PDB file of C-alpha atoms and ligand atoms in Angstrom:
ATOM      1  CA  VAL M  31    -127.872 -26.315-161.791  1.00 75.00           C
ATOM      2  CA  PRO M  32    -131.351 -27.920-160.745  1.00 91.00           C
ATOM      3  CA  GLU M  33    -133.070 -28.142-163.697  1.00 94.00           C
ATOM      4  CA  LEU M  34    -137.257 -28.270-163.448  1.00 97.00           C
ATOM      5  CA  PRO M  35    -137.737 -31.853-162.072  1.00 97.00           C
ATOM      6  CA  GLU M  36    -135.137 -31.079-159.520  1.00 96.00           C
ATOM      7  CA  VAL M  37    -136.869 -27.829-157.928  1.00 96.00           C
ATOM      8  CA  GLU M  38    -140.373 -29.591-159.005  1.00 97.00           C
ATOM      9  CA  THR M  39    -139.237 -32.113-156.459  1.00 96.00           C
ATOM     10  CA  ILE M  40    -138.157 -29.513-153.635  1.00 96.00           C
ATOM     11  CA  VAL M  41    -141.234 -27.354-153.768  1.00 97.00           C
ATOM     12  CA  ARG M  42    -143.639 -30.729-153.718  1.00 96.00           C
ATOM     13  CA  GLN M  43    -141.947 -31.843-150.597  1.00 95.00           C
ATOM     14  CA  ILE M  44    -141.706 -28.383-148.770  1.00 96.00           C
ATOM     15  CA  ARG M  45    -145.361 -27.080-149.844  1.00 97.00           C
ATOM     16  CA  PRO M  46    -147.283 -29.282-147.279  1.00 97.00           C
ATOM     17  CA  ARG M  47    -144.585 -27.842-144.442  1.00 96.00           C
ATOM     18  CA  LEU M  48    -144.645 -24.220-145.328  1.00 98.00           C
ATOM     19  CA  THR M  49    -147.971 -23.277-146.598  1.00 98.00           C
ATOM     20  CA  GLY M  50    -149.938 -21.521-143.874  1.00 98.00           C
ATOM     21  CA  ARG M  51    -146.541 -20.680-141.329  1.00 98.00           C
ATOM     22  CA  THR M  52    -146.046 -17.360-140.317  1.00 98.00           C
ATOM     23  CA  VAL M  53    -142.245 -16.373-140.082  1.00 98.00           C
ATOM     24  CA  ARG M  54    -141.319 -15.340-136.497  1.00 98.00           C
ATOM     25  CA  ALA M  55    -137.858 -14.574-137.216  1.00 97.00           C
ATOM     26  CA  ALA M  56    -135.737 -14.400-140.264  1.00 97.00           C
ATOM     27  CA  ALA M  57    -131.811 -14.572-140.408  1.00 97.00           C
ATOM     28  CA  LEU M  58    -129.614 -13.729-143.212  1.00 97.00           C
ATOM     29  CA  LYS M  59    -125.969 -14.758-143.079  1.00 96.00           C
ATOM     30  CA  LYS M  60    -124.478 -14.027-146.488  1.00 95.00           C
ATOM     31  CA  THR M  61    -125.758 -10.983-148.968  1.00 95.00           C
ATOM     32  CA  ASP M  62    -124.030 -12.276-152.102  1.00 95.00           C
ATOM     33  CA  VAL M  63    -126.870 -14.242-152.874  1.00 96.00           C
ATOM     34  CA  LEU M  64    -129.505 -11.314-153.072  1.00 97.00           C
ATOM     35  CA  ARG M  65    -130.579 -10.008-156.331  1.00 93.00           C
ATOM     36  CA  ALA M  66    -132.378  -6.597-156.569  1.00 85.00           C
ATOM     37  CA  VAL M  67    -133.418  -6.565-152.752  1.00 94.00           C
ATOM     38  CA  SER M  68    -131.368  -5.447-149.681  1.00 97.00           C
ATOM     39  CA  ARG M  69    -131.080  -7.437-146.284  1.00 97.00           C
ATOM     40  CA  GLN M  70    -132.795  -5.148-144.527  1.00 97.00           C
ATOM     41  CA  ARG M  71    -135.891  -5.120-147.084  1.00 97.00           C
ATOM     42  CA  LEU M  72    -135.711  -8.856-147.158  1.00 98.00           C
ATOM     43  CA  LEU M  73    -135.737  -9.821-143.175  1.00 98.00           C
ATOM     44  CA  ARG M  74    -138.359  -7.141-143.056  1.00 98.00           C
ATOM     45  CA  THR M  75    -141.007  -8.097-145.705  1.00 98.00           C
ATOM     46  CA  LEU M  76    -140.489 -11.751-144.397  1.00 98.00           C
ATOM     47  CA  ARG M  77    -140.617 -10.974-140.376  1.00 98.00           C
ATOM     48  CA  ARG M  78    -144.472 -11.850-139.484  1.00 98.00           C
ATOM     49  CA  ASN M  79    -145.477 -12.342-142.695  1.00 98.00           C
ATOM     50  CA  ARG M  80    -147.073 -15.982-143.926  1.00 98.00           C
ATOM     51  CA  PHE M  81    -146.515 -18.145-146.748  1.00 98.00           C
ATOM     52  CA  THR M  82    -149.666 -18.663-148.926  1.00 98.00           C
ATOM     53  CA  ALA M  83    -148.421 -20.764-151.543  1.00 98.00           C
ATOM     54  CA  VAL M  84    -145.164 -23.104-152.727  1.00 98.00           C
ATOM     55  CA  GLU M  85    -144.838 -22.823-156.763  1.00 98.00           C
ATOM     56  CA  ARG M  86    -142.131 -23.376-159.061  1.00 98.00           C
ATOM     57  CA  ARG M  87    -141.567 -21.510-162.454  1.00 97.00           C
ATOM     58  CA  ALA M  88    -138.570 -22.972-164.681  1.00 97.00           C
ATOM     59  CA  LYS M  89    -136.045 -23.557-162.451  1.00 96.00           C
ATOM     60  CA  HIS M  90    -137.121 -21.522-159.247  1.00 96.00           C
ATOM     61  CA  ALA M  91    -138.981 -22.204-156.211  1.00 97.00           C
ATOM     62  CA  VAL M  92    -141.977 -19.314-155.878  1.00 98.00           C
ATOM     63  CA  LEU M  93    -142.630 -18.985-152.130  1.00 98.00           C
ATOM     64  CA  VAL M  94    -145.727 -16.725-151.969  1.00 98.00           C
ATOM     65  CA  LEU M  95    -146.333 -14.438-149.085  1.00 98.00           C
ATOM     66  CA  ALA M  96    -149.405 -12.917-147.554  1.00 98.00           C
ATOM     67  CA  SER M  97    -148.250  -9.623-148.264  1.00 97.00           C
ATOM     68  CA  GLY M  98    -148.291 -10.404-151.903  1.00 97.00           C
ATOM     69  CA  HIS M  99    -144.653 -10.474-152.193  1.00 98.00           C
ATOM     70  CA  ARG M 100    -142.797 -13.746-153.589  1.00 98.00           C
ATOM     71  CA  LEU M 101    -139.511 -14.971-152.333  1.00 98.00           C
ATOM     72  CA  ILE M 102    -138.020 -16.306-155.905  1.00 97.00           C
ATOM     73  CA  VAL M 103    -135.204 -19.041-154.490  1.00 97.00           C
ATOM     74  CA  GLN M 104    -132.810 -20.248-157.654  1.00 95.00           C
ATOM     75  CA  PRO M 105    -131.115 -22.978-155.869  1.00 92.00           C
ATOM     76  CA  GLY M 106    -127.358 -23.117-157.745  1.00 87.00           C
ATOM     77  CA  MET M 107    -125.431 -26.183-158.198  1.00 86.00           C
ATOM     78  CA  THR M 108    -124.806 -26.379-154.533  1.00 87.00           C
ATOM     79  CA  GLY M 109    -128.048 -25.197-152.649  1.00 90.00           C
ATOM     80  CA  SER M 110    -130.697 -26.963-150.929  1.00 91.00           C
ATOM     81  CA  LEU M 111    -134.282 -25.664-149.599  1.00 94.00           C
ATOM     82  CA  ILE M 112    -135.271 -27.598-146.601  1.00 94.00           C
ATOM     83  CA  VAL M 113    -137.448 -27.473-143.737  1.00 95.00           C
ATOM     84  CA  HIS M 114    -136.191 -28.976-140.642  1.00 95.00           C
ATOM     85  CA  ASP M 115    -137.725 -30.219-137.594  1.00 92.00           C
ATOM     86  CA  GLN M 116    -134.740 -30.199-135.357  1.00 89.00           C
ATOM     87  CA  ALA M 117    -132.237 -27.449-134.499  1.00 88.00           C
ATOM     88  CA  LEU M 118    -129.729 -27.192-136.938  1.00 89.00           C
ATOM     89  CA  THR M 119    -126.533 -29.327-136.416  1.00 90.00           C
ATOM     90  CA  GLU M 120    -123.000 -27.495-136.738  1.00 89.00           C
ATOM     91  CA  ALA M 121    -122.619 -28.580-140.233  1.00 82.00           C
ATOM     92  CA  GLN M 122    -126.271 -27.735-141.432  1.00 83.00           C
ATOM     93  CA  ARG M 123    -125.475 -24.341-139.503  1.00 88.00           C
ATOM     94  CA  THR M 124    -122.149 -23.817-141.245  1.00 89.00           C
ATOM     95  CA  TYR M 125    -123.394 -23.243-144.974  1.00 92.00           C
ATOM     96  CA  ALA M 126    -126.976 -22.160-144.107  1.00 95.00           C
ATOM     97  CA  VAL M 127    -127.773 -18.704-145.988  1.00 96.00           C
ATOM     98  CA  LEU M 128    -131.470 -17.699-145.028  1.00 97.00           C
ATOM     99  CA  ILE M 129    -133.239 -19.274-141.842  1.00 97.00           C
ATOM    100  CA  CYS M 130    -136.851 -18.604-141.290  1.00 97.00           C
ATOM    101  CA  ASP M 131    -138.120 -19.635-137.899  1.00 97.00           C
ATOM    102  CA  LEU M 132    -141.677 -20.776-138.512  1.00 98.00           C
ATOM    103  CA  ASP M 133    -144.677 -20.684-136.143  1.00 97.00           C
ATOM    104  CA  ASP M 134    -144.711 -24.305-135.849  1.00 97.00           C
ATOM    105  CA  ASN M 135    -141.284 -24.814-134.337  1.00 96.00           C
ATOM    106  CA  THR M 136    -139.825 -25.827-137.720  1.00 97.00           C
ATOM    107  CA  GLN M 137    -137.300 -24.255-139.612  1.00 97.00           C
ATOM    108  CA  LEU M 138    -136.960 -23.232-143.273  1.00 97.00           C
ATOM    109  CA  VAL M 139    -133.206 -23.051-144.302  1.00 96.00           C
ATOM    110  CA  TYR M 140    -131.893 -22.168-147.604  1.00 96.00           C
ATOM    111  CA  ARG M 141    -128.195 -23.532-147.461  1.00 94.00           C
ATOM    112  CA  ASP M 142    -125.632 -23.114-150.076  1.00 93.00           C
ATOM    113  CA  VAL M 143    -122.024 -24.141-149.985  1.00 90.00           C
ATOM    114  CA  ARG M 144    -120.495 -22.271-152.919  1.00 91.00           C
ATOM    115  CA  ARG M 145    -123.504 -19.798-152.956  1.00 92.00           C
ATOM    116  CA  LEU M 146    -124.081 -20.069-156.817  1.00 92.00           C
ATOM    117  CA  GLY M 147    -127.868 -19.752-156.189  1.00 94.00           C
ATOM    118  CA  THR M 148    -130.020 -16.530-155.964  1.00 96.00           C
ATOM    119  CA  LEU M 149    -132.841 -15.212-153.737  1.00 97.00           C
ATOM    120  CA  LEU M 150    -135.113 -12.544-155.283  1.00 97.00           C
ATOM    121  CA  LEU M 151    -137.877 -10.576-153.867  1.00 97.00           C
ATOM    122  CA  LEU M 152    -140.504  -9.681-156.070  1.00 97.00           C
ATOM    123  CA  ASP M 153    -143.823  -7.624-155.584  1.00 96.00           C
ATOM    124  CA  GLN M 154    -147.065  -8.176-157.656  1.00 95.00           C
ATOM    125  CA  ARG M 155    -146.018  -6.547-160.573  1.00 95.00           C
ATOM    126  CA  GLY M 156    -142.222  -7.396-160.339  1.00 96.00           C
ATOM    127  CA  TRP M 157    -143.161 -11.015-160.639  1.00 96.00           C
ATOM    128  CA  VAL M 158    -145.566 -10.346-163.618  1.00 97.00           C
ATOM    129  CA  SER M 159    -142.938  -8.733-165.716  1.00 96.00           C
ATOM    130  CA  TYR M 160    -140.627 -11.529-164.703  1.00 96.00           C
ATOM    131  CA  SER M 161    -142.588 -14.296-165.272  1.00 97.00           C
ATOM    132  CA  ASP M 162    -143.452 -12.941-168.742  1.00 97.00           C
ATOM    133  CA  ARG M 163    -140.038 -13.260-169.544  1.00 97.00           C
ATOM    134  CA  ILE M 164    -140.174 -17.072-169.332  1.00 98.00           C
ATOM    135  CA  GLY M 165    -141.181 -19.286-172.037  1.00 98.00           C
ATOM    136  CA  PRO M 166    -144.017 -21.928-171.257  1.00 98.00           C
ATOM    137  CA  GLU M 167    -143.830 -24.869-168.879  1.00 98.00           C
ATOM    138  CA  PRO M 168    -143.208 -27.889-170.624  1.00 98.00           C
ATOM    139  CA  LEU M 169    -145.364 -29.912-168.271  1.00 97.00           C
ATOM    140  CA  ASP M 170    -148.605 -27.827-168.352  1.00 97.00           C
ATOM    141  CA  GLN M 171    -151.712 -29.194-170.367  1.00 96.00           C
ATOM    142  CA  SER M 172    -151.421 -26.235-172.817  1.00 97.00           C
ATOM    143  CA  PHE M 173    -147.776 -27.015-174.032  1.00 98.00           C
ATOM    144  CA  THR M 174    -148.836 -28.820-177.225  1.00 98.00           C
ATOM    145  CA  PRO M 175    -146.457 -29.635-180.072  1.00 97.00           C
ATOM    146  CA  GLU M 176    -147.708 -26.501-181.921  1.00 97.00           C
ATOM    147  CA  VAL M 177    -146.578 -24.333-179.021  1.00 98.00           C
ATOM    148  CA  LEU M 178    -143.085 -26.114-179.012  1.00 98.00           C
ATOM    149  CA  ARG M 179    -142.782 -25.484-182.904  1.00 97.00           C
ATOM    150  CA  GLU M 180    -143.989 -21.804-182.556  1.00 97.00           C
ATOM    151  CA  ARG M 181    -141.272 -21.131-179.891  1.00 96.00           C
ATOM    152  CA  ILE M 182    -138.310 -22.723-181.536  1.00 95.00           C
ATOM    153  CA  THR M 183    -138.760 -22.919-185.587  1.00 90.00           C
ATOM    154  CA  ARG M 184    -138.051 -19.417-186.315  1.00 92.00           C
ATOM    155  CA  SER M 185    -134.167 -19.715-184.748  1.00 97.00           C
ATOM    156  CA  ARG M 186    -131.249 -20.898-186.545  1.00 97.00           C
ATOM    157  CA  GLN M 187    -129.417 -21.714-183.321  1.00 98.00           C
ATOM    158  CA  ALA M 188    -128.440 -24.987-182.588  1.00 98.00           C
ATOM    159  CA  ILE M 189    -131.663 -26.733-181.119  1.00 98.00           C
ATOM    160  CA  LYS M 190    -129.943 -27.909-178.025  1.00 98.00           C
ATOM    161  CA  LYS M 191    -129.090 -23.971-177.516  1.00 98.00           C
ATOM    162  CA  VAL M 192    -132.654 -23.090-178.208  1.00 98.00           C
ATOM    163  CA  ILE M 193    -134.653 -25.492-175.955  1.00 98.00           C
ATOM    164  CA  MET M 194    -132.260 -24.517-173.100  1.00 97.00           C
ATOM    165  CA  ASP M 195    -133.192 -20.572-173.590  1.00 97.00           C
ATOM    166  CA  GLN M 196    -135.953 -20.275-170.609  1.00 97.00           C
ATOM    167  CA  GLY M 197    -137.138 -17.284-172.883  1.00 97.00           C
ATOM    168  CA  ARG M 198    -138.261 -20.128-175.173  1.00 97.00           C
ATOM    169  CA  VAL M 199    -139.282 -22.972-173.027  1.00 98.00           C
ATOM    170  CA  ALA M 200    -138.951 -22.986-169.175  1.00 98.00           C
ATOM    171  CA  GLY M 201    -137.213 -25.636-166.957  1.00 96.00           C
ATOM    172  CA  ILE M 202    -134.647 -27.261-169.407  1.00 97.00           C
ATOM    173  CA  GLY M 203    -131.031 -27.441-168.795  1.00 95.00           C
ATOM    174  CA  ASN M 204    -127.812 -29.339-169.974  1.00 96.00           C
ATOM    175  CA  ILE M 205    -128.722 -32.555-168.705  1.00 96.00           C
ATOM    176  CA  TYR M 206    -132.292 -32.754-170.073  1.00 98.00           C
ATOM    177  CA  ALA M 207    -131.795 -31.273-173.288  1.00 98.00           C
ATOM    178  CA  ASN M 208    -129.073 -34.070-173.843  1.00 98.00           C
ATOM    179  CA  GLU M 209    -131.697 -36.770-172.964  1.00 98.00           C
ATOM    180  CA  ALA M 210    -134.449 -35.375-174.787  1.00 98.00           C
ATOM    181  CA  LEU M 211    -132.570 -34.806-178.238  1.00 98.00           C
ATOM    182  CA  PHE M 212    -131.031 -38.295-177.602  1.00 98.00           C
ATOM    183  CA  LEU M 213    -134.377 -39.899-177.377  1.00 98.00           C
ATOM    184  CA  ALA M 214    -135.861 -37.865-180.205  1.00 98.00           C
ATOM    185  CA  GLY M 215    -132.829 -38.900-182.495  1.00 98.00           C
ATOM    186  CA  ILE M 216    -132.157 -35.369-183.251  1.00 98.00           C
ATOM    187  CA  ASP M 217    -128.656 -34.108-184.101  1.00 98.00           C
ATOM    188  CA  PRO M 218    -127.855 -31.409-180.713  1.00 98.00           C
ATOM    189  CA  SER M 219    -126.021 -29.125-183.527  1.00 98.00           C
ATOM    190  CA  LYS M 220    -128.977 -28.740-186.016  1.00 98.00           C
ATOM    191  CA  ALA M 221    -130.410 -25.449-186.578  1.00 98.00           C
ATOM    192  CA  ALA M 222    -133.758 -25.124-184.710  1.00 98.00           C
ATOM    193  CA  ASN M 223    -135.623 -23.960-188.257  1.00 97.00           C
ATOM    194  CA  ARG M 224    -134.462 -27.263-189.714  1.00 97.00           C
ATOM    195  CA  LEU M 225    -136.230 -29.596-187.815  1.00 97.00           C
ATOM    196  CA  SER M 226    -138.742 -31.212-189.477  1.00 97.00           C
ATOM    197  CA  GLY M 227    -142.311 -31.559-188.374  1.00 97.00           C
ATOM    198  CA  ASP M 228    -142.302 -35.185-187.093  1.00 98.00           C
ATOM    199  CA  GLN M 229    -138.938 -33.961-185.349  1.00 98.00           C
ATOM    200  CA  VAL M 230    -140.657 -31.370-183.474  1.00 98.00           C
ATOM    201  CA  LYS M 231    -143.338 -33.589-182.267  1.00 98.00           C
ATOM    202  CA  ALA M 232    -140.779 -36.088-181.329  1.00 98.00           C
ATOM    203  CA  LEU M 233    -138.822 -33.547-179.348  1.00 98.00           C
ATOM    204  CA  HIS M 234    -141.914 -32.752-177.638  1.00 98.00           C
ATOM    205  CA  ARG M 235    -142.650 -36.360-176.586  1.00 98.00           C
ATOM    206  CA  THR M 236    -139.532 -36.799-175.433  1.00 98.00           C
ATOM    207  CA  VAL M 237    -139.072 -33.175-173.410  1.00 98.00           C
ATOM    208  CA  GLN M 238    -142.252 -34.496-171.511  1.00 98.00           C
ATOM    209  CA  GLU M 239    -141.292 -37.957-171.138  1.00 98.00           C
ATOM    210  CA  VAL M 240    -137.885 -37.239-169.725  1.00 98.00           C
ATOM    211  CA  LEU M 241    -138.930 -34.354-167.162  1.00 98.00           C
ATOM    212  CA  GLU M 242    -141.580 -36.656-165.834  1.00 97.00           C
ATOM    213  CA  GLY M 243    -139.215 -39.517-165.707  1.00 97.00           C
ATOM    214  CA  ALA M 244    -136.449 -37.710-163.703  1.00 97.00           C
ATOM    215  CA  LEU M 245    -139.592 -36.042-161.513  1.00 97.00           C
ATOM    216  CA  ARG M 246    -140.601 -39.877-160.622  1.00 97.00           C
ATOM    217  CA  ALA M 247    -136.778 -40.527-159.567  1.00 96.00           C
ATOM    218  CA  SER M 248    -136.884 -37.292-157.353  1.00 94.00           C
ATOM    219  CA  GLY M 249    -134.253 -35.473-160.035  1.00 95.00           C
ATOM    220  CA  THR M 250    -130.958 -36.495-160.678  1.00 94.00           C
ATOM    221  CA  THR M 251    -127.886 -36.113-158.285  1.00 91.00           C
ATOM    222  CA  PHE M 252    -124.477 -35.806-159.246  1.00 82.00           C
ATOM    223  CA  ARG M 253    -122.856 -34.212-156.532  1.00 80.00           C
ATOM    224  CA  ASP M 254    -124.539 -31.564-154.036  1.00 82.00           C
ATOM    225  CA  TYR M 255    -128.711 -31.723-155.464  1.00 87.00           C
ATOM    226  CA  ARG M 256    -130.838 -32.680-152.235  1.00 90.00           C
ATOM    227  CA  THR M 257    -134.560 -32.883-152.434  1.00 92.00           C
ATOM    228  CA  GLY M 258    -136.593 -30.818-150.145  1.00 90.00           C
ATOM    229  CA  THR M 259    -136.025 -33.751-147.247  1.00 89.00           C
ATOM    230  CA  GLY M 260    -131.959 -33.714-147.657  1.00 88.00           C
ATOM    231  CA  GLU M 261    -132.434 -37.025-149.837  1.00 92.00           C
ATOM    232  CA  ARG M 262    -130.914 -37.893-153.272  1.00 94.00           C
ATOM    233  CA  GLY M 263    -132.149 -38.348-156.751  1.00 94.00           C
ATOM    234  CA  SER M 264    -131.843 -41.120-158.613  1.00 95.00           C
ATOM    235  CA  PHE M 265    -132.388 -40.287-162.146  1.00 95.00           C
ATOM    236  CA  GLN M 266    -128.392 -40.235-162.609  1.00 94.00           C
ATOM    237  CA  PHE M 267    -128.821 -44.056-163.055  1.00 95.00           C
ATOM    238  CA  GLU M 268    -131.581 -43.685-165.873  1.00 96.00           C
ATOM    239  CA  LEU M 269    -129.298 -41.405-168.186  1.00 97.00           C
ATOM    240  CA  LYS M 270    -128.715 -42.571-171.633  1.00 98.00           C
ATOM    241  CA  VAL M 271    -126.180 -39.936-172.825  1.00 98.00           C
ATOM    242  CA  TYR M 272    -125.510 -37.454-170.412  1.00 96.00           C
ATOM    243  CA  GLY M 273    -122.097 -38.139-168.778  1.00 95.00           C
ATOM    244  CA  ARG M 274    -121.503 -41.265-170.981  1.00 97.00           C
ATOM    245  CA  GLY M 275    -119.042 -39.792-173.495  1.00 97.00           C
ATOM    246  CA  GLY M 276    -117.264 -42.729-174.695  1.00 97.00           C
ATOM    247  CA  GLU M 277    -119.320 -45.517-173.622  1.00 98.00           C
ATOM    248  CA  PRO M 278    -121.734 -47.582-175.907  1.00 98.00           C
ATOM    249  CA  CYS M 279    -124.899 -46.232-177.255  1.00 98.00           C
ATOM    250  CA  VAL M 280    -127.694 -47.878-175.572  1.00 98.00           C
ATOM    251  CA  ARG M 281    -129.248 -48.097-179.491  1.00 98.00           C
ATOM    252  CA  CYS M 282    -126.768 -48.919-181.654  1.00 98.00           C
ATOM    253  CA  GLY M 283    -123.793 -49.793-179.870  1.00 98.00           C
ATOM    254  CA  ARG M 284    -121.235 -47.220-180.976  1.00 98.00           C
ATOM    255  CA  ARG M 285    -119.269 -45.014-178.915  1.00 98.00           C
ATOM    256  CA  LEU M 286    -121.039 -41.867-177.678  1.00 98.00           C
ATOM    257  CA  VAL M 287    -119.333 -38.656-178.705  1.00 98.00           C
ATOM    258  CA  THR M 288    -118.879 -35.692-176.328  1.00 98.00           C
ATOM    259  CA  THR M 289    -118.159 -32.101-177.872  1.00 98.00           C
ATOM    260  CA  HIS M 290    -118.195 -28.562-176.196  1.00 97.00           C
ATOM    261  CA  ALA M 291    -118.362 -26.956-179.723  1.00 97.00           C
ATOM    262  CA  ILE M 292    -122.042 -26.139-179.403  1.00 97.00           C
ATOM    263  CA  ASP M 293    -122.453 -23.904-176.139  1.00 95.00           C
ATOM    264  CA  SER M 294    -119.237 -24.747-174.658  1.00 95.00           C
ATOM    265  CA  ARG M 295    -121.323 -27.053-172.300  1.00 95.00           C
ATOM    266  CA  ALA M 296    -120.872 -30.696-172.361  1.00 96.00           C
ATOM    267  CA  THR M 297    -122.996 -32.116-175.067  1.00 98.00           C
ATOM    268  CA  THR M 298    -122.848 -35.938-175.700  1.00 98.00           C
ATOM    269  CA  PHE M 299    -124.578 -37.678-178.569  1.00 98.00           C
ATOM    270  CA  CYS M 300    -124.724 -40.595-180.911  1.00 98.00           C
ATOM    271  CA  PRO M 301    -123.454 -39.537-184.418  1.00 97.00           C
ATOM    272  CA  SER M 302    -125.275 -42.755-186.033  1.00 98.00           C
ATOM    273  CA  CYS M 303    -128.657 -42.314-183.828  1.00 98.00           C
ATOM    274  CA  GLN M 304    -128.981 -38.485-184.171  1.00 98.00           C
ATOM    275  CA  SER M 305    -129.577 -36.536-186.968  1.00 96.00           C
TER     276      SER M 305
HETATM  277 ZN1   ZN U 422    -126.476 -44.904-181.362  1.00 73.33          ZN
END
């Protein structure tokens, strides 16, 4: 699933193309991506509505409409959100799920090959309760080491699980959790409430470092993730542990270990550098 840097990359690229544009016509090809909205209500809300802002919350793109509604797009592993200048090719049309014709003759297209992503339409009140259930944004100025400490240290669960819990901290998934824990020298299976004060500070620093580094690289592309202009990200070339099980640790040269025991997802770490 695209994490914070990938969705932020998409949002920054489509924002100038989409803001201020009015939807002339909207078409939905598949309904299985819809959450809490019917096809009819979604299309009726989009038609003749105007995009007033494009934002991100956690791993979701938030398209704000003049009516006060928000279209929340959570691109799954195979989803992309692109504004096209030219008529769609046959291939682009094949997996298009939502197509909005805009008043400057461009098209906003949500495309999703396996339809693992979701589209959600919320009114103002629905948005407030939705956003309130998500933890603080790790790249906000207000996200201090103290905020991180408050969010994580009461849990006895593995720190890797805790920092991926969207209710505690927003936007961090498997890739960046692996990377931040390696850079901070923290064992991913360590109980969150057993982290020292220095470890919390280190993790706060490395979470921001790794997310900002990934943003500069337009995200991580293993297979399907594409930016808001259809390009690939390049942070996969900078990963220190994720996807590198069995390879030598960049710090000590010993073999990195991959386990699925923590949260049934791949966790790769260095047993000698992380404790
Ligand atoms: Zn090592």
